[in-house]
């Protein structure tokens, strides 16, 4: 792999999942691979899981890690070309990204969407400029439209917990929230599950109220319904997540009652396991009784963020070594 920004960067998702599971059983076998290599983690937005799991993954591989909350600790960045920088921005992304590439062998970047201009967010302008100017491999720590480290951890979690004879039924279920949230996590989960479905690993359904349709580029082959109970029938995994409207971009639209998952709703599932990327708002997005009960996989899933990140960094480090 030369970079990790979406499922499209991965040659074989099944193999990457197996690599992550192998690392979980033997975390320190590759300490020499990262010796004298530096990972830079650049955040424009808050993080708990992504920051700590990626940092720990790099440490397990023998790497040094530098973290910068560039929105608070760096100079205000200009991203547009051809502007006279006589306003609030102090440094152009051309120089900033290139300089970071001088100090780091691999860079991770988190940059959320603004949820104002859909084209601007879906063009991934900031991410693409950062990649083209930094000159080193980039790992997405969540972009405007995708969160691939999360999705890999999700697929690892499903793969290692599934004991059934046939492939599991996986449901992405929209959930309520008070704030407009990005589509990055559901886009990415859907993109990975559609790929896994193509490879015979899962059956994939998306359930959401009308008006919350995701961009079709991320849902090829998914079964899509507006009826949550219908989607939950026989489900083995339910991936709960809120997202704001893509069509009516960044808006929270009215929705019918009954979209928060409860133990009662889970009765029609196949003893379904419940997943969420976290952070989660209890009893708004997901009920406490589900989060604290035997159906919940959320802590296990968050733990797998480490092995997903380690598998990706290992692959990128191996590519760097083979380029020499
Ligand atoms: N799931 C996830 O990415 O968590 P953080 O935002 O805390 O990193």
PDB file of C-alpha atoms in Angstrom, residues 42-159:
ATOM      1  CA  UNK A  42      -1.964  15.810  12.487  1.00  0.00           C
ATOM      2  CA  UNK A  43      -5.393  16.674  13.889  1.00  0.00           C
ATOM      3  CA  UNK A  44      -7.712  19.500  12.890  1.00  0.00           C
ATOM      4  CA  UNK A  45     -10.490  18.001  15.050  1.00  0.00           C
ATOM      5  CA  UNK A  46     -10.823  16.211  18.423  1.00  0.00           C
ATOM      6  CA  UNK A  47     -10.109  12.509  18.873  1.00  0.00           C
ATOM      7  CA  UNK A  48      -9.770   9.903  21.606  1.00  0.00           C
ATOM      8  CA  UNK A  49      -9.714   6.492  19.912  1.00  0.00           C
ATOM      9  CA  UNK A  50      -7.995   7.376  16.646  1.00  0.00           C
ATOM     10  CA  UNK A  51      -5.240   9.346  18.315  1.00  0.00           C
ATOM     11  CA  UNK A  52      -4.406   6.809  21.043  1.00  0.00           C
ATOM     12  CA  UNK A  53      -4.848   3.619  19.002  1.00  0.00           C
ATOM     13  CA  UNK A  54      -2.726   4.883  16.100  1.00  0.00           C
ATOM     14  CA  UNK A  55      -0.052   6.144  18.490  1.00  0.00           C
ATOM     15  CA  UNK A  56       0.041   2.785  20.307  1.00  0.00           C
ATOM     16  CA  UNK A  57       0.092   0.893  16.999  1.00  0.00           C
ATOM     17  CA  UNK A  58       3.164   2.867  15.921  1.00  0.00           C
ATOM     18  CA  UNK A  59       4.878   2.240  19.271  1.00  0.00           C
ATOM     19  CA  UNK A  60       4.204  -1.507  18.911  1.00  0.00           C
ATOM     20  CA  UNK A  61       5.977  -1.342  15.545  1.00  0.00           C
ATOM     21  CA  UNK A  62       9.022   0.411  17.046  1.00  0.00           C
ATOM     22  CA  UNK A  63       8.198   3.827  15.543  1.00  0.00           C
ATOM     23  CA  UNK A  64       8.531   7.249  17.154  1.00  0.00           C
ATOM     24  CA  UNK A  65       5.366   9.360  17.114  1.00  0.00           C
ATOM     25  CA  UNK A  66       4.743  13.103  17.034  1.00  0.00           C
ATOM     26  CA  UNK A  67       1.215  14.473  17.482  1.00  0.00           C
ATOM     27  CA  UNK A  68       0.083  17.975  16.569  1.00  0.00           C
ATOM     28  CA  UNK A  69      -3.345  19.531  17.034  1.00  0.00           C
ATOM     29  CA  UNK A  70      -2.672  21.850  14.162  1.00  0.00           C
ATOM     30  CA  UNK A  71      -5.942  23.765  14.495  1.00  0.00           C
ATOM     31  CA  UNK A  72      -4.900  24.950  17.974  1.00  0.00           C
ATOM     32  CA  UNK A  73      -1.101  24.688  17.949  1.00  0.00           C
ATOM     33  CA  UNK A  74      -0.127  25.544  14.379  1.00  0.00           C
ATOM     34  CA  UNK A  75      -0.308  28.626  12.198  1.00  0.00           C
ATOM     35  CA  UNK A  76      -3.627  29.366  10.529  1.00  0.00           C
ATOM     36  CA  UNK A  77      -3.430  27.573   7.175  1.00  0.00           C
ATOM     37  CA  UNK A  78      -4.291  28.933   3.732  1.00  0.00           C
ATOM     38  CA  UNK A  79      -5.482  26.264   1.308  1.00  0.00           C
ATOM     39  CA  UNK A  80      -6.395  28.311  -1.769  1.00  0.00           C
ATOM     40  CA  UNK A  81      -3.856  29.036  -4.489  1.00  0.00           C
ATOM     41  CA  UNK A  82      -3.451  32.467  -6.016  1.00  0.00           C
ATOM     42  CA  UNK A  83      -4.649  34.463  -3.013  1.00  0.00           C
ATOM     43  CA  UNK A  84      -2.760  37.364  -1.481  1.00  0.00           C
ATOM     44  CA  UNK A  85      -2.377  36.254   2.110  1.00  0.00           C
ATOM     45  CA  UNK A  86      -3.202  39.583   3.696  1.00  0.00           C
ATOM     46  CA  UNK A  87      -6.000  38.174   5.931  1.00  0.00           C
ATOM     47  CA  UNK A  88      -6.091  35.727   8.846  1.00  0.00           C
ATOM     48  CA  UNK A  89      -4.102  32.876   7.305  1.00  0.00           C
ATOM     49  CA  UNK A  90      -0.383  32.814   8.083  1.00  0.00           C
ATOM     50  CA  UNK A  91       1.055  29.760   6.320  1.00  0.00           C
ATOM     51  CA  UNK A  92       0.126  28.043   3.057  1.00  0.00           C
ATOM     52  CA  UNK A  93      -0.627  24.310   3.060  1.00  0.00           C
ATOM     53  CA  UNK A  94       1.994  23.959   0.297  1.00  0.00           C
ATOM     54  CA  UNK A  95       4.797  24.808   2.737  1.00  0.00           C
ATOM     55  CA  UNK A  96       3.195  23.387   5.905  1.00  0.00           C
ATOM     56  CA  UNK A  97       2.554  19.903   4.463  1.00  0.00           C
ATOM     57  CA  UNK A  98       5.929  19.791   2.701  1.00  0.00           C
ATOM     58  CA  UNK A  99       7.739  20.693   5.939  1.00  0.00           C
ATOM     59  CA  UNK A 100       5.879  18.004   7.923  1.00  0.00           C
ATOM     60  CA  UNK A 101       6.953  15.524   5.259  1.00  0.00           C
ATOM     61  CA  UNK A 102      10.570  16.465   5.974  1.00  0.00           C
ATOM     62  CA  UNK A 103      10.228  15.332   9.601  1.00  0.00           C
ATOM     63  CA  UNK A 104       8.062  12.227   9.194  1.00  0.00           C
ATOM     64  CA  UNK A 105       8.198   8.961   7.241  1.00  0.00           C
ATOM     65  CA  UNK A 106       4.397   8.546   7.401  1.00  0.00           C
ATOM     66  CA  UNK A 107       1.761  11.177   8.187  1.00  0.00           C
ATOM     67  CA  UNK A 108      -1.761  10.679   9.559  1.00  0.00           C
ATOM     68  CA  UNK A 109      -4.349  13.398   9.007  1.00  0.00           C
ATOM     69  CA  UNK A 110      -7.791  14.126  10.474  1.00  0.00           C
ATOM     70  CA  UNK A 111      -9.903  16.820   8.840  1.00  0.00           C
ATOM     71  CA  UNK A 112     -13.701  16.840   9.223  1.00  0.00           C
ATOM     72  CA  UNK A 113     -16.153  18.371   6.720  1.00  0.00           C
ATOM     73  CA  UNK A 114     -17.577  21.829   7.324  1.00  0.00           C
ATOM     74  CA  UNK A 115     -21.062  20.550   6.286  1.00  0.00           C
ATOM     75  CA  UNK A 116     -21.827  23.816   4.467  1.00  0.00           C
ATOM     76  CA  UNK A 117     -20.793  23.241   0.849  1.00  0.00           C
ATOM     77  CA  UNK A 118     -21.282  19.623  -0.267  1.00  0.00           C
ATOM     78  CA  UNK A 119     -19.031  19.836  -3.324  1.00  0.00           C
ATOM     79  CA  UNK A 120     -16.227  21.372  -1.297  1.00  0.00           C
ATOM     80  CA  UNK A 121     -16.440  18.590   1.326  1.00  0.00           C
ATOM     81  CA  UNK A 122     -16.833  15.742  -1.179  1.00  0.00           C
ATOM     82  CA  UNK A 123     -13.908  17.037  -3.267  1.00  0.00           C
ATOM     83  CA  UNK A 124     -11.680  16.456  -0.215  1.00  0.00           C
ATOM     84  CA  UNK A 125      -9.748  19.576  -1.155  1.00  0.00           C
ATOM     85  CA  UNK A 126      -7.730  19.854   2.078  1.00  0.00           C
ATOM     86  CA  UNK A 127      -6.902  16.139   2.207  1.00  0.00           C
ATOM     87  CA  UNK A 128      -5.855  15.944  -1.424  1.00  0.00           C
ATOM     88  CA  UNK A 129      -3.675  19.033  -1.183  1.00  0.00           C
ATOM     89  CA  UNK A 130      -2.020  17.714   1.977  1.00  0.00           C
ATOM     90  CA  UNK A 131      -1.297  14.386   0.248  1.00  0.00           C
ATOM     91  CA  UNK A 132       0.124  16.000  -2.857  1.00  0.00           C
ATOM     92  CA  UNK A 133       2.404  18.452  -0.978  1.00  0.00           C
ATOM     93  CA  UNK A 134       3.692  16.341   1.955  1.00  0.00           C
ATOM     94  CA  UNK A 135       5.623  13.829  -0.186  1.00  0.00           C
ATOM     95  CA  UNK A 136       5.226  10.855   2.203  1.00  0.00           C
ATOM     96  CA  UNK A 137       2.537   8.148   2.609  1.00  0.00           C
ATOM     97  CA  UNK A 138      -0.638   9.430   4.282  1.00  0.00           C
ATOM     98  CA  UNK A 139      -3.061   7.539   6.547  1.00  0.00           C
ATOM     99  CA  UNK A 140      -6.563   8.959   6.876  1.00  0.00           C
ATOM    100  CA  UNK A 141      -7.485   9.503  10.516  1.00  0.00           C
ATOM    101  CA  UNK A 142     -10.935  10.545   9.167  1.00  0.00           C
ATOM    102  CA  UNK A 143     -11.538  12.862   6.254  1.00  0.00           C
ATOM    103  CA  UNK A 144     -14.610  14.800   5.158  1.00  0.00           C
ATOM    104  CA  UNK A 145     -16.111  11.693   3.537  1.00  0.00           C
ATOM    105  CA  UNK A 146     -14.411   8.587   4.972  1.00  0.00           C
ATOM    106  CA  UNK A 147     -13.020   6.942   8.129  1.00  0.00           C
ATOM    107  CA  UNK A 148     -11.215   3.851   6.813  1.00  0.00           C
ATOM    108  CA  UNK A 149      -9.265   2.947   9.998  1.00  0.00           C
ATOM    109  CA  UNK A 150     -12.628   2.726  11.776  1.00  0.00           C
ATOM    110  CA  UNK A 151     -14.154   0.626   8.997  1.00  0.00           C
ATOM    111  CA  UNK A 152     -11.218  -1.793   8.966  1.00  0.00           C
ATOM    112  CA  UNK A 153     -11.558  -2.226  12.754  1.00  0.00           C
ATOM    113  CA  UNK A 154     -15.289  -2.829  12.228  1.00  0.00           C
ATOM    114  CA  UNK A 155     -14.660  -5.549   9.653  1.00  0.00           C
ATOM    115  CA  UNK A 156     -12.034  -7.129  11.944  1.00  0.00           C
ATOM    116  CA  UNK A 157     -14.625  -7.156  14.764  1.00  0.00           C
ATOM    117  CA  UNK A 158     -17.280  -8.812  12.606  1.00  0.00           C
ATOM    118  CA  UNK A 159     -14.841 -11.355  11.170  1.00  0.00           C
TER     119      UNK A 159
END
